[in-house]
Coordinates of C-alpha atoms in Angstrom, one line a residue:
M1 CA 213.5 67.0 205.8
S2 CA 216.2 68.9 205.9
E3 CA 216.4 72.5 204.9
E4 CA 218.0 73.9 201.0
P5 CA 220.7 77.1 202.1
S6 CA 219.2 80.1 200.9
E7 CA 220.9 81.9 198.2
L8 CA 222.8 84.1 201.2
S9 CA 223.9 81.4 202.8
D10 CA 227.8 80.0 202.7
P11 CA 228.0 77.4 199.9
S12 CA 231.2 76.2 201.7
E13 CA 229.1 75.3 205.0
P14 CA 227.2 71.7 205.0
S15 CA 223.5 72.3 205.4
G16 CA 221.9 71.9 208.5
A17 CA 225.3 71.6 210.7
S18 CA 225.2 72.7 214.2
K19 CA 227.9 75.7 215.6
P20 CA 230.5 75.4 218.8
S21 CA 228.8 76.5 221.4
E22 CA 229.9 78.1 224.8
A23 CA 226.9 76.0 226.3
A24 CA 228.8 72.8 224.8
E25 CA 231.8 73.2 227.5
P26 CA 231.7 70.5 230.0
A27 CA 230.5 72.1 233.6
G28 CA 232.8 72.9 236.5
A29 CA 235.4 74.4 234.0
T30 CA 237.6 76.5 234.8
T31 CA 238.1 80.4 233.3
A32 CA 241.9 79.9 234.6
A33 CA 243.1 79.1 231.3
E34 CA 241.8 82.7 229.5
P35 CA 243.6 85.8 229.0
S36 CA 242.8 88.5 231.3
A37 CA 242.8 92.6 230.7
D38 CA 246.0 92.9 232.2
R39 CA 248.2 90.7 231.1
P40 CA 248.6 88.6 227.3
P41 CA 247.7 85.0 226.3
T42 CA 250.0 82.6 227.0
P43 CA 250.7 79.0 225.0
R44 CA 248.5 76.6 226.2
Q45 CA 250.0 73.1 227.6
P46 CA 248.6 70.5 227.2
S47 CA 248.4 68.9 231.1
P48 CA 251.0 65.8 231.7
A49 CA 247.7 64.0 233.7
A50 CA 246.3 63.9 230.4
A51 CA 248.0 61.1 229.6
S52 CA 246.6 58.8 232.9
P53 CA 245.6 58.3 236.5
A54 CA 248.1 57.0 237.5
A55 CA 250.8 59.8 235.5
A56 CA 248.6 62.4 237.3
T57 CA 249.4 60.7 240.9
E58 CA 252.9 60.7 240.1
A59 CA 252.7 64.8 239.0
A60 CA 250.2 65.3 242.1
A61 CA 253.3 63.7 244.3
A62 CA 255.9 65.5 242.7
T63 CA 254.9 69.2 242.8
P64 CA 256.0 71.6 246.0
A65 CA 253.5 72.3 248.4
A66 CA 254.8 76.3 248.0
A67 CA 253.0 75.5 244.7
S68 CA 249.9 78.4 244.2
P69 CA 246.3 77.0 244.5
V70 CA 245.9 78.3 240.9
A71 CA 248.3 75.6 239.5
A72 CA 247.3 73.4 241.6
A73 CA 243.6 73.7 240.4
S74 CA 245.3 74.0 237.5
V75 CA 246.9 70.0 237.2
A76 CA 243.7 69.4 239.7
A77 CA 240.9 69.9 236.9
P78 CA 240.6 68.4 234.1
P79 CA 241.7 70.0 230.5
R80 CA 239.0 72.4 228.6
L81 CA 237.6 71.7 225.1
Q82 CA 239.7 74.2 222.5
A83 CA 237.3 76.1 221.1
P84 CA 237.1 76.0 216.7
P85 CA 238.2 79.3 215.0
P86 CA 236.2 81.9 214.6
R87 CA 234.5 80.9 210.7
Q88 CA 235.8 83.1 208.2
A89 CA 232.5 85.3 206.2
P90 CA 232.6 85.0 202.2
P91 CA 234.9 87.6 200.2
P92 CA 232.0 90.5 199.0
H93 CA 230.2 89.8 195.8
P94 CA 232.1 92.6 193.5
G95 CA 228.3 94.2 192.8
G96 CA 227.5 94.4 196.6
P97 CA 227.2 92.1 199.8
W98 CA 224.7 90.6 198.0
Q99 CA 225.3 87.1 196.3
P100 CA 224.4 86.9 193.0
P101 CA 220.8 86.2 191.8
V102 CA 220.6 82.1 190.7
K103 CA 220.0 82.2 186.8
R104 CA 216.7 80.7 186.1
P105 CA 216.1 78.2 182.6
S106 CA 214.2 80.5 180.2
A107 CA 211.0 80.3 178.7
T108 CA 212.2 78.5 175.0
A109 CA 214.7 76.8 178.0
R110 CA 211.9 74.8 179.1
L111 CA 210.3 74.0 176.2
R112 CA 213.1 72.0 174.8
P113 CA 213.5 67.9 175.0
A114 CA 216.9 66.8 176.1
A115 CA 220.0 66.1 173.6
P116 CA 218.9 62.8 171.5
P117 CA 222.1 60.4 170.6
P118 CA 224.6 60.8 168.0
A119 CA 223.1 60.5 164.6
P120 CA 223.1 57.2 162.9
P121 CA 224.6 56.0 160.9
A122 CA 221.0 56.0 158.1
V123 CA 220.6 59.7 158.9
L124 CA 223.9 59.9 158.1
A125 CA 224.1 58.0 155.3
A126 CA 220.5 60.6 154.1
V127 CA 222.2 63.6 154.5
L128 CA 225.4 63.2 152.9
A129 CA 223.4 61.9 149.3
T130 CA 221.2 65.2 149.9
A131 CA 224.1 67.3 150.7
V132 CA 226.1 65.7 147.3
L133 CA 222.7 66.3 145.5
S134 CA 222.4 70.0 146.0
A135 CA 225.4 70.3 145.5
L136 CA 226.0 68.6 142.2
L137 CA 221.7 69.6 141.1
L138 CA 221.0 73.4 143.0
G139 CA 223.4 75.0 140.8
D140 CA 221.7 75.1 137.2
G141 CA 218.2 76.9 138.6
L142 CA 215.1 75.8 139.7
G143 CA 212.6 72.9 138.9
V144 CA 212.7 69.0 139.2
N145 CA 216.0 69.1 141.0
L146 CA 214.4 70.8 144.2
L147 CA 212.2 68.0 145.0
I148 CA 214.6 64.9 144.1
V149 CA 217.2 67.2 146.6
A150 CA 213.8 67.3 149.0
V151 CA 213.1 63.3 149.2
P152 CA 216.0 62.3 151.0
A153 CA 216.4 65.0 153.5
A154 CA 212.7 64.0 154.3
L155 CA 214.4 60.5 154.5
A156 CA 216.8 62.2 157.1
A157 CA 214.4 63.3 159.1
A158 CA 211.9 60.1 159.4
F159 CA 215.0 58.1 160.3
A160 CA 215.6 59.9 162.6
A161 CA 212.1 60.4 164.6
R162 CA 211.5 56.5 163.8
E163 CA 215.4 56.4 166.0
A164 CA 214.0 59.0 168.8
G165 CA 210.5 56.2 168.9
R166 CA 208.3 59.2 167.1
R167 CA 205.3 58.0 165.3
L168 CA 204.2 59.0 162.3
R169 CA 200.4 60.7 162.9
P170 CA 197.9 62.7 160.6
W171 CA 198.8 65.9 160.5
T172 CA 202.9 65.3 160.2
A173 CA 201.3 63.3 157.0
T174 CA 199.7 66.5 156.0
W175 CA 201.8 69.0 156.6
A176 CA 204.9 66.9 154.6
V177 CA 202.9 66.0 151.4
G178 CA 201.8 69.2 151.4
G179 CA 205.6 70.1 151.3
L180 CA 206.3 67.9 148.7
A181 CA 204.1 68.4 146.7
L182 CA 204.8 72.5 146.9
L183 CA 208.0 71.7 145.4
A184 CA 206.4 70.5 142.4
V185 CA 205.2 74.0 141.5
P186 CA 208.8 74.7 140.3
A187 CA 208.9 71.7 138.0
L188 CA 206.0 72.4 136.4
R189 CA 206.1 76.2 136.2
D190 CA 208.8 78.7 134.6
A191 CA 207.6 81.7 136.3
G192 CA 209.1 82.7 139.3
W193 CA 207.2 84.7 141.4
P194 CA 205.1 81.7 141.9
T195 CA 207.7 79.1 142.6
F196 CA 209.7 81.9 145.9
L197 CA 205.7 81.7 147.0
A198 CA 205.7 77.7 146.6
V199 CA 209.3 77.1 147.6
V200 CA 208.7 78.9 150.7
S201 CA 205.9 77.7 152.1
A202 CA 206.9 74.4 151.6
F203 CA 210.1 75.5 153.4
A204 CA 207.1 76.4 156.1
L205 CA 205.8 73.3 155.8
G206 CA 208.3 70.7 156.5
S207 CA 209.0 73.3 159.5
L208 CA 205.3 72.6 161.2
A209 CA 205.7 68.6 160.4
L210 CA 208.8 68.4 162.2
H211 CA 207.5 69.9 165.0
G212 CA 203.8 69.2 165.6
S213 CA 202.2 72.2 166.0
R214 CA 198.4 73.3 166.5
S215 CA 198.6 76.3 168.3
W216 CA 199.1 79.5 167.3
P217 CA 201.7 80.9 169.0
G218 CA 203.2 76.8 167.7
V219 CA 201.8 77.5 163.8
L220 CA 203.3 80.5 163.3
I221 CA 207.2 80.3 165.4
G222 CA 207.1 76.3 163.7
S223 CA 206.8 77.5 160.3
V224 CA 210.5 79.0 160.6
G225 CA 211.2 77.0 164.2
L226 CA 213.7 74.9 162.1
L227 CA 216.4 77.6 161.5
D228 CA 216.9 76.9 166.2
S229 CA 218.5 73.8 164.3
I230 CA 220.9 74.8 162.6
G231 CA 224.1 74.9 165.3
P232 CA 222.5 71.7 167.6
G233 CA 221.8 70.1 164.1
V234 CA 225.5 70.6 163.2
R235 CA 226.9 69.4 166.0
W236 CA 224.6 66.3 166.7
G237 CA 225.5 65.2 163.8
W238 CA 229.2 65.5 164.6
R239 CA 229.0 63.7 167.5
G240 CA 227.5 61.0 165.7
V241 CA 229.9 61.1 163.1
R242 CA 232.5 61.3 166.0
E243 CA 231.3 58.3 167.3
R244 CA 230.9 55.7 164.2
A245 CA 234.3 57.3 163.3
D246 CA 235.7 55.8 167.0
G247 CA 234.3 51.9 167.0
S248 CA 234.6 51.5 162.5
R249 CA 237.2 52.7 161.1
G250 CA 238.2 49.5 159.3
R251 CA 234.7 49.4 157.5
W252 CA 234.9 53.3 156.9
A253 CA 238.3 53.0 154.7
T254 CA 236.3 49.9 152.9
G255 CA 234.2 51.8 152.4
I256 CA 236.5 54.6 150.9
R257 CA 237.6 52.4 149.0
T258 CA 235.2 50.7 147.4
T259 CA 233.7 53.8 146.4
A260 CA 236.5 55.1 144.4
V261 CA 237.4 52.3 142.8
A262 CA 232.7 52.6 141.3
L263 CA 233.8 55.7 140.0
G264 CA 237.1 54.7 138.5
L265 CA 235.2 52.0 136.5
L266 CA 232.7 54.4 135.6
V267 CA 234.8 57.6 134.4
V268 CA 237.0 54.6 132.5
F269 CA 234.3 53.2 130.8
G270 CA 231.6 56.1 130.2
T271 CA 234.7 57.3 128.6
L272 CA 235.2 54.8 126.0
F273 CA 231.5 54.9 125.6
A274 CA 230.3 57.7 125.0
S275 CA 233.3 58.5 122.3
A276 CA 232.3 54.8 120.6
D277 CA 228.4 56.5 119.6
A278 CA 227.5 60.1 119.8
A279 CA 223.8 58.9 120.9
F280 CA 225.3 57.8 124.1
A281 CA 227.2 60.5 124.6
D282 CA 224.6 63.0 124.6
L283 CA 222.3 60.9 126.2
L284 CA 225.5 61.1 129.2
G285 CA 226.0 64.7 129.1
R286 CA 221.8 65.2 129.4
L287 CA 222.1 62.9 132.8
I288 CA 225.7 64.0 133.9
P289 CA 225.8 67.3 135.8
D290 CA 228.0 69.5 134.2
V291 CA 230.7 70.4 137.1
S292 CA 234.0 72.7 136.5
I293 CA 236.6 74.0 137.9
V294 CA 235.5 77.7 137.9
D295 CA 231.8 76.6 139.5
G296 CA 233.9 75.1 142.2
P297 CA 232.9 77.6 145.5
W298 CA 229.2 78.1 144.4
R299 CA 228.9 74.3 144.2
T300 CA 230.7 73.8 148.3
F301 CA 227.9 76.9 149.3
L302 CA 225.3 74.2 148.0
F303 CA 226.7 71.2 149.5
L304 CA 226.9 72.7 152.9
V305 CA 223.4 74.5 152.0
G306 CA 222.4 70.9 151.7
L307 CA 224.6 69.4 154.5
V308 CA 223.6 71.9 157.0
G309 CA 220.2 71.8 156.1
A310 CA 219.6 68.1 156.2
L311 CA 220.9 68.0 159.8
A312 CA 219.0 71.0 161.4
A313 CA 215.6 68.3 159.7
A314 CA 217.6 65.3 160.9
R315 CA 217.7 66.6 165.1
T316 CA 214.6 69.0 164.9
A317 CA 212.8 65.3 163.8
A318 CA 214.5 63.5 166.4
A319 CA 214.0 66.1 169.2
P320 CA 211.3 68.9 168.6
V321 CA 211.6 72.1 170.4
R322 CA 208.0 72.4 171.5
W323 CA 207.0 75.9 170.5
D324 CA 203.1 74.6 171.5
G325 CA 204.1 75.5 175.4
L326 CA 204.6 79.6 174.7
T327 CA 201.7 80.3 176.2
V328 CA 199.4 84.2 175.0
K329 CA 198.3 85.3 178.6
P330 CA 194.8 86.7 177.9
G331 CA 192.9 90.2 177.7
K332 CA 191.6 91.2 180.9
P333 CA 187.7 90.4 179.8
R334 CA 185.9 94.2 179.4
A335 CA 182.2 94.7 180.5
R336 CA 179.3 93.3 177.8
M337 CA 178.8 97.0 176.7
E338 CA 182.3 98.6 177.0
W339 CA 183.4 95.3 174.6
A340 CA 180.5 95.0 172.6
L341 CA 178.8 98.8 171.4
P342 CA 182.2 99.3 169.8
L343 CA 181.7 97.0 167.2
I344 CA 178.3 97.1 166.8
V345 CA 178.7 100.3 165.1
L346 CA 180.9 98.9 163.1
N347 CA 178.4 95.9 161.8
L348 CA 175.5 98.8 161.2
L349 CA 178.3 101.0 158.8
F350 CA 179.6 97.5 157.3
A351 CA 175.9 97.2 156.2
A352 CA 175.4 100.7 155.6
F353 CA 177.9 100.3 153.2
I354 CA 176.9 96.8 151.4
T355 CA 172.9 98.7 151.2
L356 CA 175.0 101.5 148.8
Q357 CA 177.0 98.3 147.7
L358 CA 173.8 96.8 146.1
V359 CA 172.3 99.1 145.5
V360 CA 174.8 100.0 142.3
L361 CA 175.2 96.0 141.3
L362 CA 171.5 95.8 141.0
G363 CA 171.5 99.0 138.9
G364 CA 171.9 102.1 140.0
Y365 CA 175.0 103.1 138.8
E366 CA 174.0 105.4 136.8
K367 CA 173.0 107.5 140.1
V368 CA 176.2 106.9 141.1
R369 CA 178.1 107.9 137.7
E370 CA 176.2 111.5 137.9
A371 CA 176.9 112.2 140.6
T372 CA 181.3 111.8 141.0
G373 CA 181.1 111.2 137.4
L374 CA 183.4 108.1 137.0
D375 CA 183.2 105.2 134.8
H376 CA 182.5 101.8 135.6
A377 CA 187.1 101.1 135.9
Q378 CA 187.7 104.2 138.0
Y379 CA 184.9 103.5 140.2
A380 CA 186.8 99.8 140.7
R381 CA 190.2 101.1 140.7
Q382 CA 188.6 104.1 143.3
G383 CA 187.9 101.4 145.8
F384 CA 189.8 97.9 145.4
W385 CA 192.5 98.1 147.6
Q386 CA 190.6 100.2 150.3
L387 CA 188.0 97.0 150.3
L388 CA 191.1 95.2 150.5
W389 CA 192.5 97.1 153.3
A390 CA 189.3 96.4 155.3
T391 CA 189.0 93.3 155.0
L392 CA 192.8 93.3 156.6
L393 CA 192.0 95.6 159.3
T394 CA 188.9 93.9 160.2
L395 CA 190.8 90.3 160.8
L396 CA 192.9 92.9 163.0
V397 CA 189.9 93.9 164.6
I398 CA 187.8 90.3 165.1
A399 CA 192.1 89.5 166.9
L400 CA 191.7 92.2 168.7
A401 CA 188.1 91.5 170.1
L402 CA 188.1 88.0 171.0
R403 CA 191.4 88.6 173.6
W404 CA 188.8 91.0 175.7
A405 CA 185.4 89.0 174.8
P406 CA 183.5 89.1 177.8
R407 CA 183.8 85.1 179.1
G408 CA 181.8 84.4 182.1
S409 CA 179.0 82.9 181.0
A410 CA 176.6 81.6 178.5
R411 CA 175.8 85.1 177.6
D412 CA 178.4 86.2 177.2
R413 CA 179.9 83.6 174.8
T414 CA 176.4 84.0 173.4
L415 CA 176.5 87.3 172.3
V416 CA 180.8 87.0 171.1
R417 CA 179.4 84.7 168.5
A418 CA 176.9 86.7 167.5
V419 CA 178.3 90.4 167.3
L420 CA 181.8 88.2 165.4
G421 CA 180.0 85.8 163.6
T422 CA 177.5 89.2 161.4
L423 CA 181.1 91.6 161.4
C424 CA 182.6 88.1 159.7
V425 CA 178.9 87.7 157.1
L426 CA 179.3 91.3 156.0
T427 CA 183.0 91.7 155.7
L428 CA 182.5 89.0 153.3
V429 CA 180.1 90.9 151.5
V430 CA 182.9 93.4 151.3
V431 CA 185.1 91.0 150.0
A432 CA 182.9 90.3 147.2
S433 CA 182.5 93.7 146.2
A434 CA 185.7 93.6 146.3
L435 CA 186.6 91.3 143.9
R436 CA 183.2 92.1 141.7
R437 CA 185.5 95.7 141.9
M438 CA 189.0 94.3 140.3
D439 CA 186.4 92.0 137.4
L440 CA 185.5 95.4 136.4
Y441 CA 188.5 97.5 135.4
V442 CA 190.1 94.0 134.3
D443 CA 187.6 94.1 132.3
E444 CA 188.2 97.7 131.3
Y445 CA 192.2 97.2 131.0
G446 CA 192.9 93.8 130.9
L447 CA 194.7 91.4 133.6
T448 CA 198.3 92.1 134.9
R449 CA 200.6 90.2 137.4
L450 CA 199.3 92.0 140.1
R451 CA 196.0 92.6 139.5
I452 CA 195.4 88.2 139.5
S453 CA 197.7 88.2 142.7
V454 CA 195.6 90.7 144.6
A455 CA 192.6 89.3 143.9
A456 CA 193.8 85.3 144.9
M457 CA 194.4 87.3 148.3
E458 CA 191.3 88.3 148.4
L459 CA 189.6 85.0 147.4
W460 CA 191.7 83.4 150.5
L461 CA 190.7 85.8 152.6
G462 CA 187.4 85.1 152.8
T463 CA 188.3 81.5 153.2
V464 CA 190.3 82.6 156.6
F465 CA 186.9 84.7 157.0
V466 CA 184.6 81.0 156.9
L467 CA 187.2 79.0 158.8
I468 CA 186.3 82.0 161.1
L469 CA 182.4 81.9 161.3
A470 CA 183.3 77.9 161.3
A471 CA 185.9 78.5 164.2
G472 CA 182.7 79.6 165.7
V473 CA 180.1 76.8 165.8
F474 CA 181.8 74.0 165.9
G475 CA 184.8 75.9 168.4
A476 CA 188.5 77.3 167.6
R477 CA 190.9 74.2 168.7
F478 CA 191.4 73.0 165.1
L479 CA 191.3 77.0 163.7
P480 CA 195.5 77.4 164.0
R481 CA 196.1 74.6 161.5
A482 CA 193.1 75.1 159.3
I483 CA 194.2 78.1 158.4
A484 CA 197.4 77.3 157.6
V485 CA 196.5 74.4 155.7
S486 CA 194.1 77.1 153.4
A487 CA 197.5 79.2 152.7
A488 CA 199.1 76.8 152.1
G489 CA 196.5 75.2 149.6
A490 CA 195.9 78.8 147.8
V491 CA 200.0 79.1 147.4
L492 CA 199.5 75.4 145.7
A493 CA 196.7 76.3 143.3
F494 CA 198.1 79.4 142.6
G495 CA 200.9 77.9 141.1
L496 CA 199.5 75.3 139.9
I497 CA 196.5 77.3 137.8
S498 CA 199.9 79.1 136.1
P499 CA 199.0 83.0 136.7
D500 CA 201.2 83.8 134.0
A501 CA 199.4 81.8 131.1
V502 CA 195.4 82.5 132.5
V503 CA 197.2 86.7 132.4
A504 CA 198.1 86.0 128.8
E505 CA 194.5 84.1 128.0
Q506 CA 192.7 86.9 129.2
N507 CA 194.7 89.1 126.9
V508 CA 194.2 87.4 124.0
R509 CA 190.9 86.8 124.2
R510 CA 190.3 90.5 124.8
F511 CA 192.1 91.3 122.0
E512 CA 189.7 89.6 119.7
D513 CA 186.7 90.2 121.2
R514 CA 188.5 94.3 121.1
G515 CA 191.4 94.5 118.9
S516 CA 193.7 95.9 120.9
I517 CA 196.3 94.3 123.2
D518 CA 199.1 95.9 125.5
L519 CA 202.5 93.3 123.8
D520 CA 204.5 96.1 125.7
Y521 CA 203.6 94.1 129.1
L522 CA 202.8 90.3 127.0
R523 CA 206.3 89.8 125.9
D524 CA 207.2 89.9 129.3
L525 CA 205.9 87.0 130.9
S526 CA 207.0 83.7 131.4
A527 CA 207.5 80.6 129.0
D528 CA 204.0 79.4 130.5
A529 CA 202.1 82.1 128.3
V530 CA 203.8 81.1 125.0
P531 CA 200.4 78.6 124.3
A532 CA 198.2 81.5 125.2
L533 CA 199.8 83.8 123.0
D534 CA 200.4 81.5 120.4
R535 CA 196.7 82.3 118.6
L536 CA 197.9 85.5 118.4
P537 CA 197.7 86.8 114.7
E538 CA 200.6 87.4 112.9
P539 CA 202.7 89.8 113.1
Q540 CA 201.1 90.6 116.4
R541 CA 202.4 86.5 117.9
S542 CA 205.6 86.8 116.1
C543 CA 206.1 90.1 118.3
A544 CA 204.6 89.0 121.7
L545 CA 207.1 86.0 121.9
R546 CA 210.3 87.0 121.2
T547 CA 211.7 87.5 124.2
V548 CA 210.3 84.6 125.1
Q549 CA 212.6 82.9 122.3
R550 CA 215.6 84.9 122.8
E551 CA 215.9 83.8 126.4
L552 CA 215.4 80.1 125.2
R553 CA 217.7 79.7 122.4
G554 CA 220.2 81.6 124.4
S555 CA 219.4 78.7 128.1
D556 CA 221.7 75.7 128.0
S557 CA 219.3 74.9 131.5
P558 CA 220.0 70.7 131.9
W559 CA 216.9 68.0 132.7
Y560 CA 216.2 68.7 136.0
A561 CA 216.6 72.5 136.1
T562 CA 214.2 72.4 133.1
S563 CA 210.5 73.4 134.1
W564 CA 207.6 71.1 132.0
G565 CA 206.3 75.0 130.9
E566 CA 209.5 75.3 129.9
A567 CA 209.9 72.3 127.8
R568 CA 206.1 72.8 126.3
A569 CA 206.8 76.5 125.1
A570 CA 210.4 75.1 123.5
E571 CA 209.2 73.1 121.4
I572 CA 206.0 75.2 120.0
L573 CA 208.2 77.7 119.1
R574 CA 210.9 75.0 117.2
E575 CA 207.9 74.1 115.6
R576 CA 207.1 78.0 114.9
P577 CA 209.7 80.4 115.5
V578 CA 209.5 83.7 115.5
S579 CA 209.0 86.0 112.3
V580 CA 209.7 88.9 112.1
D581 CA 212.7 91.8 113.2
R582 CA 212.2 94.2 116.0
G583 CA 211.3 97.1 113.9
T584 CA 208.1 95.6 112.8
C585 CA 206.7 95.5 116.6
Y586 CA 207.9 98.4 117.4
G587 CA 204.8 100.5 118.6
L588 CA 202.7 98.2 117.8
G589 CA 199.7 96.7 120.1
T590 CA 200.1 99.3 123.3
D591 CA 197.1 100.2 124.7
G592 CA 196.5 104.2 124.3
V593 CA 199.4 105.3 122.3
R594 CA 199.0 105.0 118.6
E595 CA 201.7 103.9 116.4
G596 CA 204.7 106.2 115.6
E597 CA 204.2 108.3 118.9
R598 CA 206.3 106.8 120.6
E599 CA 209.8 107.7 119.1
G600 CA 211.7 110.4 120.4
E601 CA 208.6 109.9 123.7
Q602 CA 208.6 107.0 126.3
D603 CA 208.5 109.3 129.9
G604 CA 205.3 110.4 127.7
Y605 CA 204.6 106.8 126.8
E606 CA 205.1 105.7 130.4
R607 CA 202.5 108.5 132.1
D608 CA 200.4 107.8 129.6
R609 CA 200.5 104.3 131.0
D610 CA 200.4 105.2 134.4
E611 CA 197.1 106.2 133.6
Y612 CA 195.8 103.1 132.6
D613 CA 197.9 100.6 134.7
P614 CA 198.3 102.3 137.8
Y615 CA 198.8 99.8 139.9

């Protein structure tokens, strides 16, 4: 077996070649032809005797008798083999005598599969449809148009995966269906913040569907791994276009001519029919996007975004990066006491805090009030954020504890489950205490967007701790994907319940019970809050809905960029429009500020509002 050349070997020399040496010379050869130290070397002339034996005999006969013995010996001796020229050393490396190190593939390069074949025609057609729909529909706002654009992009990825031989697996279908369901939130709700969370989560689930990740690195990196395929996706699509164009130029020309003729017929006859009937013209105006020259750069940008995004999705489906191949080196296991003692102390601290919380919740609040002087709302406000941070830090503590947990025997694993399981159970009680504090505060000062958001986050963190407890019983293999599903489900539920509608509903009930309401806050809600605010009496109703009505009347969004919440609010306000002017609403319905005290005292009102709405 031949040896591989080392890093320092000459690349021009064949591996395993033998070097000439002195031992390779024939025996009995003299050194008379070698240059001596006292005379310069002379060129070596080929001997006539080397031609043939007959020629050697004739040469010997013609040699004078007085010839020197050295000459006679040189004629009679066989010719000596010439030594090859000395091997030239390779030029030194600019950085020194060493050769440059061999480049080894990076960690991510080993995770990348071979480049797939050029994009097939079905993929290219779906990508083009995605780009055209993006340019036509996404320029007027967000609504059902996001779902319409996502369908051809999903088809492009499905065609590419089928061409590459990938099969549809249950988790892939779960990620894909979840992503499409999240895109229904912009079609149903008008509020911008749930829409933003839903769109970001839909992108993450779509990326997971294309990569098929299951480990912690795979789920975390795979949720944004689609961005890694933007450049390769464009090159892959261009190769597909070039290959198809070189082999079917005639069919491309026929397709372009057919499309141009069809568009021309639609424009001509559509214009005639629209001129003949006003109802048909109104229908066409609602269905066809309004594209103008002024919007050209914006529409072009949206076209490129749809094109590049669909190509990246299809390229990932054809050859996904296996992010699951990334491994995190486990920490060095600690001794039992070194690992367990700090966590046991933390569990005792949690238990002491929870005991006090139970005393307060079960009727011991008057003692706490006597000691601290805080009412229910101040007591709740003082502790909610601290409990939220305690919950988040507990997750970090559990992650670090699992990294250094002892795992050499069954007793070690039992110790880990007992200590961390107890910590998770105690943290669930802390989550319940934080939610109870938020409920007390909302009951006193009303519900806001921020309060409902952090309460929803606290609920999701409780779900995460329940999943960690289940992983301790049934195994942790399902935990990364289960937490990702719980996060996506929380975002979907948060968008579908319409948080602005929940905020308006709670404040309307509070007004009906106590007669106090903050109209300055409620009139900044989205159109999702209109059905709840419509139940208010006048003039509170008109003061709360005046801003929404102005925005809806000034909006000319087409059907594909209008949510169901906007359409419902527009119908309510069309039947019962706002009936009071701005002067009537000035200073009306503001908690903590008497009517007529706001004029010229805006800074003082902001200070009062901070007191009643601290977060």
